[in-house]
Amino acid sequence: MAGLGSECSRRLAGCVSLLLLVFVAVIVSASPDAATGANETLRHPSGHSLDDSHDHPRNSSEHRKAFPVLAFNYEHVSKPFVISLWILLALLMKLGFHIIPRVSHIVPESCLLIFVGLLVGGVIKAMDQTPPVLDTKLFFLYLLPPIILDAGYFLPIRPFTENMGTILVFAVVGTLWNAFFIGGMMFAVCQIEAARVGHVDLLSCLLFGSIISAVDPVAVLAVFEEIHINELLHILVFGESLLNDAVTVVLYHLFEEFAHEGTVTVGDALLGVVSFFVVSVGGVMVGVIYGVLGAFTSRFTSHSRVIEPLFVFLYSYMAYLSAEVFHLSGIMSLIACGVIMRPYVEANISHKSYTTIKYFLKMWSSVSETLIFIFLGVSTVEGPHNWNWIFVIFTLILCLLSRVLGVVGLTFIINKFRIIKLTKKDQFIVAYGGLRGAIAFSLGFLLTDTEKKDMFLTAIITVIFFTVFVQGMTIRPLVELLAVKKKKESKASINEEIHTQFLDHLLTGIEDICGHYGHHHWKDKLNRFNRTYVKKWLIAGDRSSEPQLISFYNKMEMKEAMMLVESGSAAKLPSLASAASLQNAQQRAPPKQRAIPSISKTREQEIRKILRANLQKTRQRLRSYSRHDLFSDPFEDSMSEIRFRKQRVQMERRMSHYLTVPANRQETPSARKVWFEPEHKVYTYDESESPRDGAALETLPDTVSLLSESPQRPGQSSRLRKRGDAEQSANAPDSQEEPQKLSRCFSDPGPKEEEEEGEG
Amino acid sequence: MGSRASTLLREEEIEEIKKETGFSHSQITRLYSRFTSLDKGENGTLSREDFQRIPELAINPLGDRIINAFFPDGEDQVNFRGFMRTLAHFRPVEDNEKNKNLSNTEPLNSRTNKLHFAFQLYDLDRDDKISRDELLQVLRMMVGVNISDEQLGSIADRTIQEADTNGDGCISFTEFIKVLEKVDVEQKMSIRFLH
């Protein structure tokens, strides 16, 4: 079996590589240089045919061009054609890696993509064409923004703000330290006679240092995403890579300006510091403005839901571009825009738009990332290179050294201010995760001084390759070896949300008692401000006054309802809404409208639409297991069967309360059937059996979940609580008894439902 | 005795408080000055009114419960020792403490004791269980007046259902601990007392 599998994968790998070569050949021949040649050769035969066709009609009439049935006009579409082919190649590569699972376990995807880029570049070069290089404009304007927007929009806010101080220190002070240390030391290295690089002056070295010192968000994302490290470390390294953009921008422009002039005065240095604040704060402000605009716009989109995602994308992109106009930090602007916009936009837009935004962002960022790494590989092959052993080796060593020293030194200072200290293991991972990537390459590409540019570029590429390949590949076994805490997978839990908010309030109160204006105090102030002013402006309708807890709960419920109807099985739907309504029914004789929990009209409409639309499907999809069948085949899919039945029951229950559709009998999904019988029989059985069946099973979860002192089945509650758990083998025999008991106790059909509820 | 104790804090007292709560000397003196600034009556103890005079506490949804947590059962006044004892729950947990602690009892700021403090804020009748009603009260305080009873009830039911493992319809202390195992309580329930 394994041999067959590996043989299959080998064959597939062979196919993939063949496909790759074919693609490259197509791309090359399709590239503009070749295009004109191809056109010319093709034009001649058509010219000939024209001449031929001329000869014939010349006898008969004046000349009349024959209508070309099939023409070839490539240059019309050459540019989009080539671009599409490249993107297609990139995506096919991505697909291909996962067919060969063993490789993708060891080697991170970024390495494989660079490798593919190298291959492609090599092939293109062998054909004597000029491969496309990672153009700086292409990179900064088209490839980078989707990745950053994706990261910023889905940034986990709580850990980010809790560790903001640490992240800022690493980003600002750490990057400054790296830049100056590397720049200074490289200058010292350049003084060595043997290196023959004496012509590199201090400013150029500092420029080089500033380019290579910044940790790259693309590379960090690519590598860290696969190792699933714990949230704290992930947010530390990732946050640092995002926020150091401001420092990089300032340093780069500063040194570039002065590299021409040759000297730097103290005044210039001071201006540099001021510029840093302007760049970072200005970038954030631009992002905030566009974020607020985007949130405000989304307030009015209730009638044109289809274009909602576009607003999010366009406002964010405009934020990025506007910041770039003024040489402010585009990355920080983009992050700020996404972070500000998100809570309000999500409260306003429909669920489908939310899904669209999520998937489009993921899609674009994935494509961008893939293209970046492939182009990196291609550009490496392209050159031009100026390999200088001493320069490159020392750069590499100094990069690693400065990173380690920086992290250790800064952590020593930071730990004095942190509650949860960073351990040695944490420090190691933070230092080791300082990967360099395409931003450094693009910045290097922007340099104008060609002589040093080649040398610098070579060194930059070497460092990038080293960090991505060596550090990227080894970080996963190191994480395992050091037993670093991994990310804990946790479902959204209403308990955690309630208790976390409770603790927030508690801590704010204690801080006020101590007179200590700490973290919680300001967070509370911000929340209050948000609630009283901002939400009223930016969120449409009655959701503007909805407490956070309620929106969390509603979101959770919606998610579960969708999961239930879309999958048709295996999702737990809480019966609590029904239980609550049940309690209401008990306490007072409810008029119909009272029994329905008061959720907002639009939400109710959505739930109604979803449930009703999908019930038709479920009727066909539900395979049939009759009650009798359950006894005779107890262990055939008993697990999914039991879960299946239970949440079908709950769905019926929920429907009957939420939809107030009296005809819920017809709409109930098909009842149990002997499963080898043909489908059409399902419906006939339905009418007679299901009301009883449905009603009988319906009351069960409510009774139990509602009243712990239910006399019928005291132990039922614990079993029912573990409903959703797939591994409950104990459920099987118990649940089989249920129908028996039920048929004994509740032998009455549906109309008696209210009574049973009353007793229950 | 009364007026002297309100203005001076004797060294022995500081030592005792240090041993009991683990605060440092400077932290204790700093908190003592806060204590005296709150103590308008200058009798060395705080009453409920003294706490309620803090403006931010008045708008805190849990304000009353927090104030009550400072007062031991039935009493109306809390002295400095009691004040510190309650605040000790919020001291950050230090790793080297585990070695220093020679006594048998856990330090007041251990994870379990922190959680127990929070638990008692829910559990007013001190029966070691958070019942549905107690949960509803807390939810009502946190959520405000605009949400209907049914919705709050369904949230409460869902909460209990998620947490309740032994099926008694209430959340016991062990279940409470289990639910919060993924939350970083040591960090969340700590206040950095700056030197």
mmCIF file with all atom_site columns, N, CA and C in Angstrom, chain A residues 182-202 204-206 208 388 390-392 394-395 398 452 455-456:
data_model
loop_
_atom_site.group_PDB
_atom_site.id
_atom_site.type_symbol
_atom_site.label_atom_id
_atom_site.label_alt_id
_atom_site.label_comp_id
_atom_site.label_asym_id
_atom_site.label_entity_id
_atom_site.label_seq_id
_atom_site.pdbx_PDB_ins_code
_atom_site.Cartn_x
_atom_site.Cartn_y
_atom_site.Cartn_z
_atom_site.occupancy
_atom_site.B_iso_or_equiv
_atom_site.pdbx_formal_charge
_atom_site.auth_seq_id
_atom_site.auth_comp_id
_atom_site.auth_asym_id
_atom_site.auth_atom_id
_atom_site.pdbx_PDB_model_num
ATOM 1   N N  . ILE A 1 182 ? 25.671 46.287 12.279 1.00 0.00 ? 182 ILE A N  1
ATOM 2   C CA . ILE A 1 182 ? 26.113 45.674 11.030 1.00 0.00 ? 182 ILE A CA 1
ATOM 3   C C  . ILE A 1 182 ? 26.849 46.694 10.179 1.00 0.00 ? 182 ILE A C  1
ATOM 4   N N  . GLY A 1 183 ? 26.246 47.908 10.059 1.00 0.00 ? 183 GLY A N  1
ATOM 5   C CA . GLY A 1 183 ? 26.879 48.932 9.233  1.00 0.00 ? 183 GLY A CA 1
ATOM 6   C C  . GLY A 1 183 ? 28.283 49.268 9.732  1.00 0.00 ? 183 GLY A C  1
ATOM 7   N N  . GLY A 1 184 ? 28.382 49.486 11.040 1.00 0.00 ? 184 GLY A N  1
ATOM 8   C CA . GLY A 1 184 ? 29.664 49.857 11.603 1.00 0.00 ? 184 GLY A CA 1
ATOM 9   C C  . GLY A 1 184 ? 30.705 48.757 11.437 1.00 0.00 ? 184 GLY A C  1
ATOM 10  N N  . MET A 1 185 ? 30.290 47.536 11.775 1.00 0.00 ? 185 MET A N  1
ATOM 11  C CA . MET A 1 185 ? 31.235 46.436 11.682 1.00 0.00 ? 185 MET A CA 1
ATOM 12  C C  . MET A 1 185 ? 31.636 46.159 10.247 1.00 0.00 ? 185 MET A C  1
ATOM 13  N N  . MET A 1 186 ? 30.706 46.314 9.333  1.00 0.00 ? 186 MET A N  1
ATOM 14  C CA . MET A 1 186 ? 31.048 46.081 7.941  1.00 0.00 ? 186 MET A CA 1
ATOM 15  C C  . MET A 1 186 ? 32.046 47.118 7.462  1.00 0.00 ? 186 MET A C  1
ATOM 16  N N  . PHE A 1 187 ? 31.889 48.331 7.965  1.00 0.00 ? 187 PHE A N  1
ATOM 17  C CA . PHE A 1 187 ? 32.861 49.345 7.594  1.00 0.00 ? 187 PHE A CA 1
ATOM 18  C C  . PHE A 1 187 ? 34.254 48.944 8.079  1.00 0.00 ? 187 PHE A C  1
ATOM 19  N N  . ALA A 1 188 ? 34.287 48.436 9.298  1.00 0.00 ? 188 ALA A N  1
ATOM 20  C CA . ALA A 1 188 ? 35.567 47.959 9.815  1.00 0.00 ? 188 ALA A CA 1
ATOM 21  C C  . ALA A 1 188 ? 36.100 46.829 8.952  1.00 0.00 ? 188 ALA A C  1
ATOM 22  N N  . VAL A 1 189 ? 35.218 45.946 8.540  1.00 0.00 ? 189 VAL A N  1
ATOM 23  C CA . VAL A 1 189 ? 35.645 44.828 7.685  1.00 0.00 ? 189 VAL A CA 1
ATOM 24  C C  . VAL A 1 189 ? 36.186 45.349 6.362  1.00 0.00 ? 189 VAL A C  1
ATOM 25  N N  . CYS A 1 190 ? 35.488 46.351 5.834  1.00 0.00 ? 190 CYS A N  1
ATOM 26  C CA . CYS A 1 190 ? 35.895 46.870 4.522  1.00 0.00 ? 190 CYS A CA 1
ATOM 27  C C  . CYS A 1 190 ? 37.289 47.472 4.570  1.00 0.00 ? 190 CYS A C  1
ATOM 28  N N  . GLN A 1 191 ? 37.727 47.849 5.764  1.00 0.00 ? 191 GLN A N  1
ATOM 29  C CA . GLN A 1 191 ? 39.051 48.425 5.850  1.00 0.00 ? 191 GLN A CA 1
ATOM 30  C C  . GLN A 1 191 ? 40.139 47.386 5.683  1.00 0.00 ? 191 GLN A C  1
ATOM 31  N N  . ILE A 1 192 ? 39.754 46.116 5.813  1.00 0.00 ? 192 ILE A N  1
ATOM 32  C CA . ILE A 1 192 ? 40.761 45.065 5.660  1.00 0.00 ? 192 ILE A CA 1
ATOM 33  C C  . ILE A 1 192 ? 41.295 45.105 4.238  1.00 0.00 ? 192 ILE A C  1
ATOM 34  N N  . GLU A 1 193 ? 42.596 45.092 4.103  1.00 0.00 ? 193 GLU A N  1
ATOM 35  C CA . GLU A 1 193 ? 43.213 45.224 2.795  1.00 0.00 ? 193 GLU A CA 1
ATOM 36  C C  . GLU A 1 193 ? 42.825 44.092 1.865  1.00 0.00 ? 193 GLU A C  1
ATOM 37  N N  . ALA A 1 194 ? 42.765 42.912 2.432  1.00 0.00 ? 194 ALA A N  1
ATOM 38  C CA . ALA A 1 194 ? 42.594 41.736 1.586  1.00 0.00 ? 194 ALA A CA 1
ATOM 39  C C  . ALA A 1 194 ? 41.243 41.713 0.890  1.00 0.00 ? 194 ALA A C  1
ATOM 40  N N  . ALA A 1 195 ? 40.297 42.469 1.431  1.00 0.00 ? 195 ALA A N  1
ATOM 41  C CA . ALA A 1 195 ? 38.961 42.374 0.849  1.00 0.00 ? 195 ALA A CA 1
ATOM 42  C C  . ALA A 1 195 ? 38.820 43.165 -0.436 1.00 0.00 ? 195 ALA A C  1
ATOM 43  N N  . ARG A 1 196 ? 39.701 44.080 -0.639 1.00 0.00 ? 196 ARG A N  1
ATOM 44  C CA . ARG A 1 196 ? 39.641 44.925 -1.830 1.00 0.00 ? 196 ARG A CA 1
ATOM 45  C C  . ARG A 1 196 ? 38.303 45.648 -1.944 1.00 0.00 ? 196 ARG A C  1
ATOM 46  N N  . VAL A 1 197 ? 37.700 45.969 -0.839 1.00 0.00 ? 197 VAL A N  1
ATOM 47  C CA . VAL A 1 197 ? 36.467 46.751 -0.893 1.00 0.00 ? 197 VAL A CA 1
ATOM 48  C C  . VAL A 1 197 ? 36.658 48.066 -0.157 1.00 0.00 ? 197 VAL A C  1
ATOM 49  N N  . GLY A 1 198 ? 37.851 48.567 -0.175 1.00 0.00 ? 198 GLY A N  1
ATOM 50  C CA . GLY A 1 198 ? 38.123 49.793 0.564  1.00 0.00 ? 198 GLY A CA 1
ATOM 51  C C  . GLY A 1 198 ? 37.320 50.972 0.081  1.00 0.00 ? 198 GLY A C  1
ATOM 52  N N  . HIS A 1 199 ? 36.749 50.871 -1.096 1.00 0.00 ? 199 HIS A N  1
ATOM 53  C CA . HIS A 1 199 ? 36.060 52.037 -1.634 1.00 0.00 ? 199 HIS A CA 1
ATOM 54  C C  . HIS A 1 199 ? 34.698 52.238 -1.005 1.00 0.00 ? 199 HIS A C  1
ATOM 55  N N  . VAL A 1 200 ? 34.297 51.263 -0.209 1.00 0.00 ? 200 VAL A N  1
ATOM 56  C CA . VAL A 1 200 ? 32.974 51.410 0.403  1.00 0.00 ? 200 VAL A CA 1
ATOM 57  C C  . VAL A 1 200 ? 33.097 52.291 1.640  1.00 0.00 ? 200 VAL A C  1
ATOM 58  N N  . ASP A 1 201 ? 32.419 53.427 1.612  1.00 0.00 ? 201 ASP A N  1
ATOM 59  C CA . ASP A 1 201 ? 32.555 54.338 2.738  1.00 0.00 ? 201 ASP A CA 1
ATOM 60  C C  . ASP A 1 201 ? 31.544 54.024 3.822  1.00 0.00 ? 201 ASP A C  1
ATOM 61  N N  . LEU A 1 202 ? 31.664 54.767 4.912  1.00 0.00 ? 202 LEU A N  1
ATOM 62  C CA . LEU A 1 202 ? 30.843 54.470 6.088  1.00 0.00 ? 202 LEU A CA 1
ATOM 63  C C  . LEU A 1 202 ? 29.363 54.591 5.788  1.00 0.00 ? 202 LEU A C  1
ATOM 64  N N  . SER A 1 204 ? 27.749 54.264 3.024  1.00 0.00 ? 204 SER A N  1
ATOM 65  C CA . SER A 1 204 ? 27.235 53.159 2.229  1.00 0.00 ? 204 SER A CA 1
ATOM 66  C C  . SER A 1 204 ? 27.073 51.917 3.079  1.00 0.00 ? 204 SER A C  1
ATOM 67  N N  . CYS A 1 205 ? 28.026 51.716 3.965  1.00 0.00 ? 205 CYS A N  1
ATOM 68  C CA . CYS A 1 205 ? 27.911 50.561 4.852  1.00 0.00 ? 205 CYS A CA 1
ATOM 69  C C  . CYS A 1 205 ? 26.684 50.678 5.739  1.00 0.00 ? 205 CYS A C  1
ATOM 70  N N  . LEU A 1 206 ? 26.473 51.894 6.247  1.00 0.00 ? 206 LEU A N  1
ATOM 71  C CA . LEU A 1 206 ? 25.290 52.055 7.094  1.00 0.00 ? 206 LEU A CA 1
ATOM 72  C C  . LEU A 1 206 ? 24.017 51.842 6.293  1.00 0.00 ? 206 LEU A C  1
ATOM 73  N N  . PHE A 1 208 ? 23.733 49.882 3.753  1.00 0.00 ? 208 PHE A N  1
ATOM 74  C CA . PHE A 1 208 ? 23.629 48.445 3.618  1.00 0.00 ? 208 PHE A CA 1
ATOM 75  C C  . PHE A 1 208 ? 23.092 47.810 4.897  1.00 0.00 ? 208 PHE A C  1
ATOM 76  N N  . ASN A 1 388 ? 31.940 38.579 -3.459 1.00 0.00 ? 388 ASN A N  1
ATOM 77  C CA . ASN A 1 388 ? 33.151 38.940 -2.738 1.00 0.00 ? 388 ASN A CA 1
ATOM 78  C C  . ASN A 1 388 ? 33.127 38.156 -1.431 1.00 0.00 ? 388 ASN A C  1
ATOM 79  N N  . ILE A 1 390 ? 34.804 37.755 1.345  1.00 0.00 ? 390 ILE A N  1
ATOM 80  C CA . ILE A 1 390 ? 34.909 38.310 2.703  1.00 0.00 ? 390 ILE A CA 1
ATOM 81  C C  . ILE A 1 390 ? 33.657 39.113 3.046  1.00 0.00 ? 390 ILE A C  1
ATOM 82  N N  . PHE A 1 391 ? 33.229 39.919 2.091  1.00 0.00 ? 391 PHE A N  1
ATOM 83  C CA . PHE A 1 391 ? 32.057 40.751 2.340  1.00 0.00 ? 391 PHE A CA 1
ATOM 84  C C  . PHE A 1 391 ? 30.854 39.900 2.706  1.00 0.00 ? 391 PHE A C  1
ATOM 85  N N  . VAL A 1 392 ? 30.622 38.890 1.889  1.00 0.00 ? 392 VAL A N  1
ATOM 86  C CA . VAL A 1 392 ? 29.413 38.100 2.086  1.00 0.00 ? 392 VAL A CA 1
ATOM 87  C C  . VAL A 1 392 ? 29.472 37.319 3.393  1.00 0.00 ? 392 VAL A C  1
ATOM 88  N N  . PHE A 1 394 ? 31.226 37.821 6.062  1.00 0.00 ? 394 PHE A N  1
ATOM 89  C CA . PHE A 1 394 ? 31.120 38.661 7.249  1.00 0.00 ? 394 PHE A CA 1
ATOM 90  C C  . PHE A 1 394 ? 29.718 39.208 7.443  1.00 0.00 ? 394 PHE A C  1
ATOM 91  N N  . THR A 1 395 ? 29.082 39.536 6.322  1.00 0.00 ? 395 THR A N  1
ATOM 92  C CA . THR A 1 395 ? 27.693 39.994 6.451  1.00 0.00 ? 395 THR A CA 1
ATOM 93  C C  . THR A 1 395 ? 26.859 38.956 7.155  1.00 0.00 ? 395 THR A C  1
ATOM 94  N N  . LEU A 1 398 ? 27.770 38.609 10.830 1.00 0.00 ? 398 LEU A N  1
ATOM 95  C CA . LEU A 1 398 ? 27.352 39.770 11.613 1.00 0.00 ? 398 LEU A CA 1
ATOM 96  C C  . LEU A 1 398 ? 25.845 39.833 11.780 1.00 0.00 ? 398 LEU A C  1
ATOM 97  N N  . LYS A 1 452 ? 28.520 49.415 -6.199 1.00 0.00 ? 452 LYS A N  1
ATOM 98  C CA . LYS A 1 452 ? 28.337 48.725 -4.924 1.00 0.00 ? 452 LYS A CA 1
ATOM 99  C C  . LYS A 1 452 ? 27.050 47.931 -4.932 1.00 0.00 ? 452 LYS A C  1
ATOM 100 N N  . MET A 1 455 ? 27.403 44.198 -5.451 1.00 0.00 ? 455 MET A N  1
ATOM 101 C CA . MET A 1 455 ? 27.992 43.509 -4.305 1.00 0.00 ? 455 MET A CA 1
ATOM 102 C C  . MET A 1 455 ? 26.988 43.409 -3.166 1.00 0.00 ? 455 MET A C  1
ATOM 103 N N  . PHE A 1 456 ? 26.317 44.529 -2.941 1.00 0.00 ? 456 PHE A N  1
ATOM 104 C CA . PHE A 1 456 ? 25.319 44.507 -1.881 1.00 0.00 ? 456 PHE A CA 1
ATOM 105 C C  . PHE A 1 456 ? 24.235 43.478 -2.178 1.00 0.00 ? 456 PHE A C  1
#
